[in-house]
CSV table of C-alpha atoms in Angstrom, one decimal:
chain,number,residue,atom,x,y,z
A,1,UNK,CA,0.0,0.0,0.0
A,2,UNK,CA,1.2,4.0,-1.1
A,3,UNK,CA,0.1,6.8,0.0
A,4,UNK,CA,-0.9,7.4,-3.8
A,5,UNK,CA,-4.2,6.0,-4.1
A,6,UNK,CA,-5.1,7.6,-0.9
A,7,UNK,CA,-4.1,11.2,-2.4
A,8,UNK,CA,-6.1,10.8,-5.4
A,9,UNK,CA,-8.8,9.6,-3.1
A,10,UNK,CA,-8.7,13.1,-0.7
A,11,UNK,CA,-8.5,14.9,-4.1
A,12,UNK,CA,-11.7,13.1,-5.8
A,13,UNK,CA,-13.5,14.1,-2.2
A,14,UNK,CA,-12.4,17.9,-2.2
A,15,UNK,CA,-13.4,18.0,-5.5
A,16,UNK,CA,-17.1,16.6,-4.8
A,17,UNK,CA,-17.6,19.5,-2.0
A,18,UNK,CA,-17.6,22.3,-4.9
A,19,UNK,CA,-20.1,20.1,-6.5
A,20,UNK,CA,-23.2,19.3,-5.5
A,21,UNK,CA,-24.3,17.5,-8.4
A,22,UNK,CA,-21.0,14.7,-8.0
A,23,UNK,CA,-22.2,13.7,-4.1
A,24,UNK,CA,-23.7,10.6,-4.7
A,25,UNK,CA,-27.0,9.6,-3.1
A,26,UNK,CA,-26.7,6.5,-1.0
A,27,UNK,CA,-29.9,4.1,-0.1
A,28,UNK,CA,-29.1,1.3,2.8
A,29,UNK,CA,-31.1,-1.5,3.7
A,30,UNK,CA,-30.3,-3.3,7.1
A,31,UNK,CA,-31.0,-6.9,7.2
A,32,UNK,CA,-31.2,-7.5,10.8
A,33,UNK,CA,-30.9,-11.5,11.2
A,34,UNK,CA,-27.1,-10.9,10.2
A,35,UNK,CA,-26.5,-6.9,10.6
A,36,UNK,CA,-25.2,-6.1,7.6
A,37,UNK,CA,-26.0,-3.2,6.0
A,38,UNK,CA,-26.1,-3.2,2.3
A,39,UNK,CA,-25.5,-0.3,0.4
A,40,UNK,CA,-27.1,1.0,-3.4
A,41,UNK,CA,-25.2,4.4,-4.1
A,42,UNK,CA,-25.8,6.4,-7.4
A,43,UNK,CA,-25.0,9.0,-9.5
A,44,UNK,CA,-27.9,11.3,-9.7
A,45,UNK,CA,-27.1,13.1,-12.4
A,46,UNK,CA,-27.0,9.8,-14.5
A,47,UNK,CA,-28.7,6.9,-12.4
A,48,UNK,CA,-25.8,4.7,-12.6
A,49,UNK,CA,-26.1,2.4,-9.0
A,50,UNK,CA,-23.8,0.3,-7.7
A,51,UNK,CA,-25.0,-2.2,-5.4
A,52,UNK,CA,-22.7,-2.6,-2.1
A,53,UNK,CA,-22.4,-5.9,0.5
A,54,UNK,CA,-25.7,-7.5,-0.1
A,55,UNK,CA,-27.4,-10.4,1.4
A,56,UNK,CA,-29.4,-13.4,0.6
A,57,UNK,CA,-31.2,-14.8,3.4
A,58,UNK,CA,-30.1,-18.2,4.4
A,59,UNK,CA,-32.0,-20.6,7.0
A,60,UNK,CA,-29.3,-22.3,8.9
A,61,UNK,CA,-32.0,-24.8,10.3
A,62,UNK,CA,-33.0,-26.2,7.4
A,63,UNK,CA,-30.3,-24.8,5.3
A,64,UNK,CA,-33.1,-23.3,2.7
A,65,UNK,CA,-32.7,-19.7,0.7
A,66,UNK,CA,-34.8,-17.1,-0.1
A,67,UNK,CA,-34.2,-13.3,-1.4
A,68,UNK,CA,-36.5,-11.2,0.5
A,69,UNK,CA,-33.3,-8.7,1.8
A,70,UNK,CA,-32.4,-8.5,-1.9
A,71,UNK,CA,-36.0,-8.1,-3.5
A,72,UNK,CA,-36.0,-4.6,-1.4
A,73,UNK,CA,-33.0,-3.5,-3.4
A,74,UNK,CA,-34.5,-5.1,-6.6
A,75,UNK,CA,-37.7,-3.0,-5.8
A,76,UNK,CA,-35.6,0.4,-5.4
A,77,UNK,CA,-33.5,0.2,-7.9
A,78,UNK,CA,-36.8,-0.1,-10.0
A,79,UNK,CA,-38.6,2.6,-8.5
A,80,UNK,CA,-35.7,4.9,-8.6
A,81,UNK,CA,-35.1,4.2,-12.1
A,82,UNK,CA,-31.2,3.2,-11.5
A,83,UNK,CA,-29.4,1.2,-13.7
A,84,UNK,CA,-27.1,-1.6,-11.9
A,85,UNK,CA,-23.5,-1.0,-13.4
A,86,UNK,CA,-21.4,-2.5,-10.0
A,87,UNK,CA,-22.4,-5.1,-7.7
A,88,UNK,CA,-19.5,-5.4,-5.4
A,89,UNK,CA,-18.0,-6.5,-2.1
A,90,UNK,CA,-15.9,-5.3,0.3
A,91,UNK,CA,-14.6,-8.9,1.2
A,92,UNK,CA,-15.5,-12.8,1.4
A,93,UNK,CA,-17.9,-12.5,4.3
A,94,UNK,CA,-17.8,-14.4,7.0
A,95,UNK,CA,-21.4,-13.5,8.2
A,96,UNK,CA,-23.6,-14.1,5.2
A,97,UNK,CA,-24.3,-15.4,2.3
A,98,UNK,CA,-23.9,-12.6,-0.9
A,99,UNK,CA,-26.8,-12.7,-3.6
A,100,UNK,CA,-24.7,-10.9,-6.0
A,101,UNK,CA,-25.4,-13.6,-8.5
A,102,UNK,CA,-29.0,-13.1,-8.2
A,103,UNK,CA,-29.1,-9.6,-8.2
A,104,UNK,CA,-27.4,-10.0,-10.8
A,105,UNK,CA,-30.0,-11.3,-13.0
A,106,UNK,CA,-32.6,-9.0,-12.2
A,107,UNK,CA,-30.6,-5.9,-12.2
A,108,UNK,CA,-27.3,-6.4,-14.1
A,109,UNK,CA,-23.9,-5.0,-12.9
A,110,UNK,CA,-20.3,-6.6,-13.2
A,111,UNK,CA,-19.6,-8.5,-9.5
A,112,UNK,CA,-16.3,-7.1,-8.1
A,113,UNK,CA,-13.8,-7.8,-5.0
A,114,UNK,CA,-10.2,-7.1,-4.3
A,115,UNK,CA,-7.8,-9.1,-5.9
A,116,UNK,CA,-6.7,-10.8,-2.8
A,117,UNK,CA,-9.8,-13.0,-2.7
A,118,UNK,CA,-7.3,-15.8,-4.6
A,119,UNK,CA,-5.3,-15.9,-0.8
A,120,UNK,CA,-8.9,-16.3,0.8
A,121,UNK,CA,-9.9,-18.9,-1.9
A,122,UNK,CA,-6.8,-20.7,-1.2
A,123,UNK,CA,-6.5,-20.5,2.5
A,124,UNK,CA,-10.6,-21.5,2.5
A,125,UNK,CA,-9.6,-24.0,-0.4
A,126,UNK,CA,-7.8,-26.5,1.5
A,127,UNK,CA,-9.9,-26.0,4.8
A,128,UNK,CA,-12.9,-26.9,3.0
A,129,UNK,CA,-11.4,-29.2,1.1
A,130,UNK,CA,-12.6,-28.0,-1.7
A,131,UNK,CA,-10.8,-29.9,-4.1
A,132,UNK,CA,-9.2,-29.2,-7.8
A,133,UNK,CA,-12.1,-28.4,-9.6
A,134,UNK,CA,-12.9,-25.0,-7.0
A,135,UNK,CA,-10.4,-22.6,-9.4
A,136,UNK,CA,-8.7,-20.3,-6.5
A,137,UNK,CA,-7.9,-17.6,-9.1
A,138,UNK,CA,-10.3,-15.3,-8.6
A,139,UNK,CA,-12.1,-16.5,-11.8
A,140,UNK,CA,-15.9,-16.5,-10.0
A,141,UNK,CA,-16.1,-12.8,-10.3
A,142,UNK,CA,-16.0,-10.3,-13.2
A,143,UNK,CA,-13.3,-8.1,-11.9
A,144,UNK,CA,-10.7,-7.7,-9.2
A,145,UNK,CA,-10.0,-4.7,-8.0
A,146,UNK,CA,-6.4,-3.8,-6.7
A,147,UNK,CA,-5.3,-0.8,-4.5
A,148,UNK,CA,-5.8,2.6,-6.1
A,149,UNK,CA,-7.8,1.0,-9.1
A,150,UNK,CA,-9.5,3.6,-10.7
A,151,UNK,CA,-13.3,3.3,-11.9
A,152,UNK,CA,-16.7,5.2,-12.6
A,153,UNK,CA,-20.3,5.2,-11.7
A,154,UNK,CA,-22.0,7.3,-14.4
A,155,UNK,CA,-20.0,10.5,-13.7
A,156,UNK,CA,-18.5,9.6,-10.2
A,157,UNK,CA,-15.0,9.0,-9.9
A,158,UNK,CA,-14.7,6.4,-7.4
A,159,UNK,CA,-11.3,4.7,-6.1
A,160,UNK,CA,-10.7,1.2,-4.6
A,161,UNK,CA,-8.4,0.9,-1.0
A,162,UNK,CA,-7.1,-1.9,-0.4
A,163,UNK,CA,-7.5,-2.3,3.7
A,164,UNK,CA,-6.3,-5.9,4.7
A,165,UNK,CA,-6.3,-6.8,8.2
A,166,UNK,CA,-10.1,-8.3,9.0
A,167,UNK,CA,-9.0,-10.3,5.7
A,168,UNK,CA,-6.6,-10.4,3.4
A,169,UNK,CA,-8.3,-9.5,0.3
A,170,UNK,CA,-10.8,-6.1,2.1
A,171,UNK,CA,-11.4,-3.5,-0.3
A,172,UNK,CA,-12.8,0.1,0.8
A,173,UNK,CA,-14.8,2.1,-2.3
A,174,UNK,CA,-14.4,5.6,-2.2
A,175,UNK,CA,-17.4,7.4,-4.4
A,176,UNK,CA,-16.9,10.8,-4.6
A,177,UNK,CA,-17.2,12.1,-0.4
A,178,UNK,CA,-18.6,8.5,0.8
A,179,UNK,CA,-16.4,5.6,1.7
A,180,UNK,CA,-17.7,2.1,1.7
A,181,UNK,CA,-15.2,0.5,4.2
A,182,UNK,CA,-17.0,-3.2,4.6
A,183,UNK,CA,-15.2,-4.6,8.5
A,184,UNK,CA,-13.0,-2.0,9.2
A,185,UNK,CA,-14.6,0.1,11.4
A,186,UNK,CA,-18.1,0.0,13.0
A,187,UNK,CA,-19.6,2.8,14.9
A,188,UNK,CA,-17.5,4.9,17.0
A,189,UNK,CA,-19.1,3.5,19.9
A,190,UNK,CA,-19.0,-0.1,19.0
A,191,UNK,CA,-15.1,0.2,17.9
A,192,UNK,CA,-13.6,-2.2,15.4
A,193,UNK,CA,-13.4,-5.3,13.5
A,194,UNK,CA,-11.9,-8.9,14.6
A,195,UNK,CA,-8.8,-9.9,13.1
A,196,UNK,CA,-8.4,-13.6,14.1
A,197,UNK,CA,-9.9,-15.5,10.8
A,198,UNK,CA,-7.5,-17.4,8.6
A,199,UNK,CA,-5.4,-14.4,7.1
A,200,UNK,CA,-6.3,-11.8,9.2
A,201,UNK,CA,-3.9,-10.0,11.3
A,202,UNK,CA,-4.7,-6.9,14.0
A,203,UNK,CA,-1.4,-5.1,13.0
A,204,UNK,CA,-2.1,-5.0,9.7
A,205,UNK,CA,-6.0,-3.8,10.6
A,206,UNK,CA,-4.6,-1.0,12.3
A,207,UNK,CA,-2.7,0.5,9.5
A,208,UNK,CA,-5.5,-0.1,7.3
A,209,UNK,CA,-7.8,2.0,9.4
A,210,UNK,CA,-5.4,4.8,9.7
A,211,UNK,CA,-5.1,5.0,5.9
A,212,UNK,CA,-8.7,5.7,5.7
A,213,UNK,CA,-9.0,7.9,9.0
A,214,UNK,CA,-6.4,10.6,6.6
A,215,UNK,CA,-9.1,11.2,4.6
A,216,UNK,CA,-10.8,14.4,4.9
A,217,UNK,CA,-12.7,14.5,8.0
A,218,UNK,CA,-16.5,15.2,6.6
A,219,UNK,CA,-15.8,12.1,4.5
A,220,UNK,CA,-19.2,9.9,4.6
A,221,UNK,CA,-18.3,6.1,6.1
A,222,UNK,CA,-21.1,3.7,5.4
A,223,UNK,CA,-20.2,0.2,7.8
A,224,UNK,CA,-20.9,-3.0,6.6
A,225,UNK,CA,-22.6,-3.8,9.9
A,226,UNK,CA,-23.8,-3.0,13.4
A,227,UNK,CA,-24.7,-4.3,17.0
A,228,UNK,CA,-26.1,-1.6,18.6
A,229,UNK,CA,-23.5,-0.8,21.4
A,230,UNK,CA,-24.7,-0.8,25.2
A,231,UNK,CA,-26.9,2.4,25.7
A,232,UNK,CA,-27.9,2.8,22.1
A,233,UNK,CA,-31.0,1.6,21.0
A,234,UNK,CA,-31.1,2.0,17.2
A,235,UNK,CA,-29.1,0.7,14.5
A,236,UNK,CA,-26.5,3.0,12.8
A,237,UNK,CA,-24.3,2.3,9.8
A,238,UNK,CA,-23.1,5.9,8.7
A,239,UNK,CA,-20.7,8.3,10.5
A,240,UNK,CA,-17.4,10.3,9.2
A,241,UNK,CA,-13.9,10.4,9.5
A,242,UNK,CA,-14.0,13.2,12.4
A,243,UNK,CA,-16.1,11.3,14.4
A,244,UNK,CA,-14.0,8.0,14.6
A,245,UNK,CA,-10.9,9.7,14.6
A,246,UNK,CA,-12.3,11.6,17.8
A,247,UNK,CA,-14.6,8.8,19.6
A,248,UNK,CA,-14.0,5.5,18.4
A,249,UNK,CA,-13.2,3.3,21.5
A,250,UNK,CA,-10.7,1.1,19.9
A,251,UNK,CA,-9.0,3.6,17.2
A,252,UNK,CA,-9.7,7.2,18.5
A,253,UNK,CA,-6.4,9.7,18.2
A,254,UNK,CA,-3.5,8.9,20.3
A,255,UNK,CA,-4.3,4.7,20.3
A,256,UNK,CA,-0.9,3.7,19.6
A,257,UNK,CA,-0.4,0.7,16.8
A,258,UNK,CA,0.9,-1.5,20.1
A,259,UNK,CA,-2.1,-0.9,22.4
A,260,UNK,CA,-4.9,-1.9,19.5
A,261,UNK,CA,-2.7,-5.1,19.0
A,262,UNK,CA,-2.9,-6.3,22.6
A,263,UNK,CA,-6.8,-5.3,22.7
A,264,UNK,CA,-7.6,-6.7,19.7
A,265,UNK,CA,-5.7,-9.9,19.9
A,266,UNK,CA,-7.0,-10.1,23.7
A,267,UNK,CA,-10.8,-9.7,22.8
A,268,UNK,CA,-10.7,-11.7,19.5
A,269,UNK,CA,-9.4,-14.5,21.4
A,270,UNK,CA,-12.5,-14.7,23.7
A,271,UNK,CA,-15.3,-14.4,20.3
A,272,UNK,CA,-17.1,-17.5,18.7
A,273,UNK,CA,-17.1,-17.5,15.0
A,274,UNK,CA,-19.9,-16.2,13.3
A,275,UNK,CA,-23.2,-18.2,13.2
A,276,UNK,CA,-22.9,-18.4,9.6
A,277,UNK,CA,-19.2,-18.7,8.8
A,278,UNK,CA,-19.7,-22.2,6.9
A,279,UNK,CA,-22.2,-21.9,4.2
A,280,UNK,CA,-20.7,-17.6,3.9
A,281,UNK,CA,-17.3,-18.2,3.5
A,282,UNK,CA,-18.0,-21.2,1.2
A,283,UNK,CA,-20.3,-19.3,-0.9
A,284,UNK,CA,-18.9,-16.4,-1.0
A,285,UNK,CA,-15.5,-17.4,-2.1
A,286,UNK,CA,-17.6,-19.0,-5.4
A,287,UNK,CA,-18.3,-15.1,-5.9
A,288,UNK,CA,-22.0,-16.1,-3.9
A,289,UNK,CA,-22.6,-19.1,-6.1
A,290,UNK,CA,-23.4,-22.4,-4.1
A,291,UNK,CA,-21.0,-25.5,-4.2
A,292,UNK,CA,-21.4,-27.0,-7.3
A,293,UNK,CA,-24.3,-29.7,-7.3
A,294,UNK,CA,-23.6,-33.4,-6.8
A,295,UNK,CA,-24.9,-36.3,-8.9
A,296,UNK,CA,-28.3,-36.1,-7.3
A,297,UNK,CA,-28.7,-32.2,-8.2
A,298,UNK,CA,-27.8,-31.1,-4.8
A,299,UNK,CA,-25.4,-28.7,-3.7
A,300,UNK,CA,-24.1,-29.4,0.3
A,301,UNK,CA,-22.4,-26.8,2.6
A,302,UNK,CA,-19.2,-28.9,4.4
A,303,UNK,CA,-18.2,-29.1,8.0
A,304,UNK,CA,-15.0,-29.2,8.9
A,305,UNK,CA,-15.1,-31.3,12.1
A,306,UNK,CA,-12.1,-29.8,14.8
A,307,UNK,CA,-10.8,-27.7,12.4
A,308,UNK,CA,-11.4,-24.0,12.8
């Protein structure tokens, strides 16, 4: 990582606050059962979308899908009259399950991730035991983005960040003054993400987020998810630079890189994994397609007994 993409990054927000018209207008929908907050942003000058961290709903019980979280973006993006140029991710989630694929189908747009997801495919490859015909190249999705990649929604300039540390392969979008950071950062009052999956590391997190805590401080961060920390009572997914920089509990100004090591590593080490870390990570490695389907039709989710 340079300090490069970052710079054009700042510029493409200063630019954004002498023009009205290039702020792009950001939609969220908050699936609760998981707390993930998906994103559509557009251009409203042209009503090119892109469609940010979505979510198909996944019945661990019975291990049956549906698509009512992603039928309320489907329905937007309708009624708004956008037209799907981006669905993309932020990272393999470990969470829940994408419906990029689907979405796909109903509203278009090429399916991006960083380009890092080939160490994710590979590290998940062999846990899974996924065997040779799961290609670890990246190959599932339409593009991979790398750090300081360069691309546009309608007229927004938007940058990709590369922001390792929760997993290898995180990407942040930066679209015009709005940053789409995925599991860096939560809420200031809720603090940060964990760094203990395969790949992750809480050094590396920690330089991540201070690369995207130099941006401007008015800059927009949209989270990927929230918990609602003690005292607070409603969901929240949006805040700014400032405000992290000046509250967070984990990152605020003055945490040295040292002291968010030994928290992080000490709290990670007391979490459980995600309720839905199997069928996610499996799926969305395949770019959110299922495994593929066995000679009776099916497609199974695997185990790993005493591994992870």
């Amino acid at each position: 990582m340079t300090d490069a993409p970052l710079a054009a990054a700042t510029a493409q927000i200063l630019k954004t606050e002498h023009s009205a018209g290039q702020r792009p207008v950001v939609k969220t929908f908050f699936d609760e059962a998981t707390f993930t907050a998906s994103h559509v942003v557009h251009d409203p000058n042209t009503k090119a979308a892109a469609i940010i961290d979505s979510v198909l709903d996944y019945e661990a019980s019975s291990g049956r899908t549906s698509y009512a979280s992603a039928e309320e973006i489907v329905a937007y993006v309708k009624s708004e009259g956008l037209k799907a140029e981006w669905q993309l991710e932020t990272h393999a989630h470990a969470d829940h399950l994408s419906a990029a694929p689907w979405l796909q189908e109903q509203v278009g747009g090429k399916l991006g991730i960083g380009g890092d997801i080939v160490r994710v495919q590979t590290v998940f490859g062999k846990i899974f035991n996924a065997g040779t015909e799961f290609a670890r190249d990246g190959s599932q999705f339409d593009h991979l983005f790398h750090d300081g990649d360069h691309f546009k929604i309608g007229t927004l300039d938007a940058v990709a960040l590369h922001v390792p540390g929760h997993t290898p392969a995180d990407m942040a979008f930066i679209i015009g003054d709005a940053a789409f950071i995925g599991d860096t950062l939560f809420m200031p009052d809720y603090g940060t993400a964990r760094a203990d999956f395969p790949g992750g590391d809480a050094r590396m997190l920690y330089r991540s987020i201070h690369r995207l805590l130099k941006l401007p401080e008015q800059t927009r961060l949209f989270l990927c998810h929230d918990y609602k920390a003690p005292g607070r009572d409603v969901f929240a997914w949006e805040t700014t630079v400032g405000a992290e920089r000046a509250h967070n509990i984990h990152v605020h100004d003055g945490v040295s890189e040292e002291e968010f090591v030994q928290m992080r590593t000490t709290r990670d080490a007391k979490l459980s994994l995600p309720n839905l870390i199997m069928p996610s990570v499996q799926v969305n490695i395949r770019g959110g397609h299922m495994p593929e389907a066995e000679d009776n039709g099916v497609s199974y989710i695997k185990i790993p007994i005493n591994k992870m």
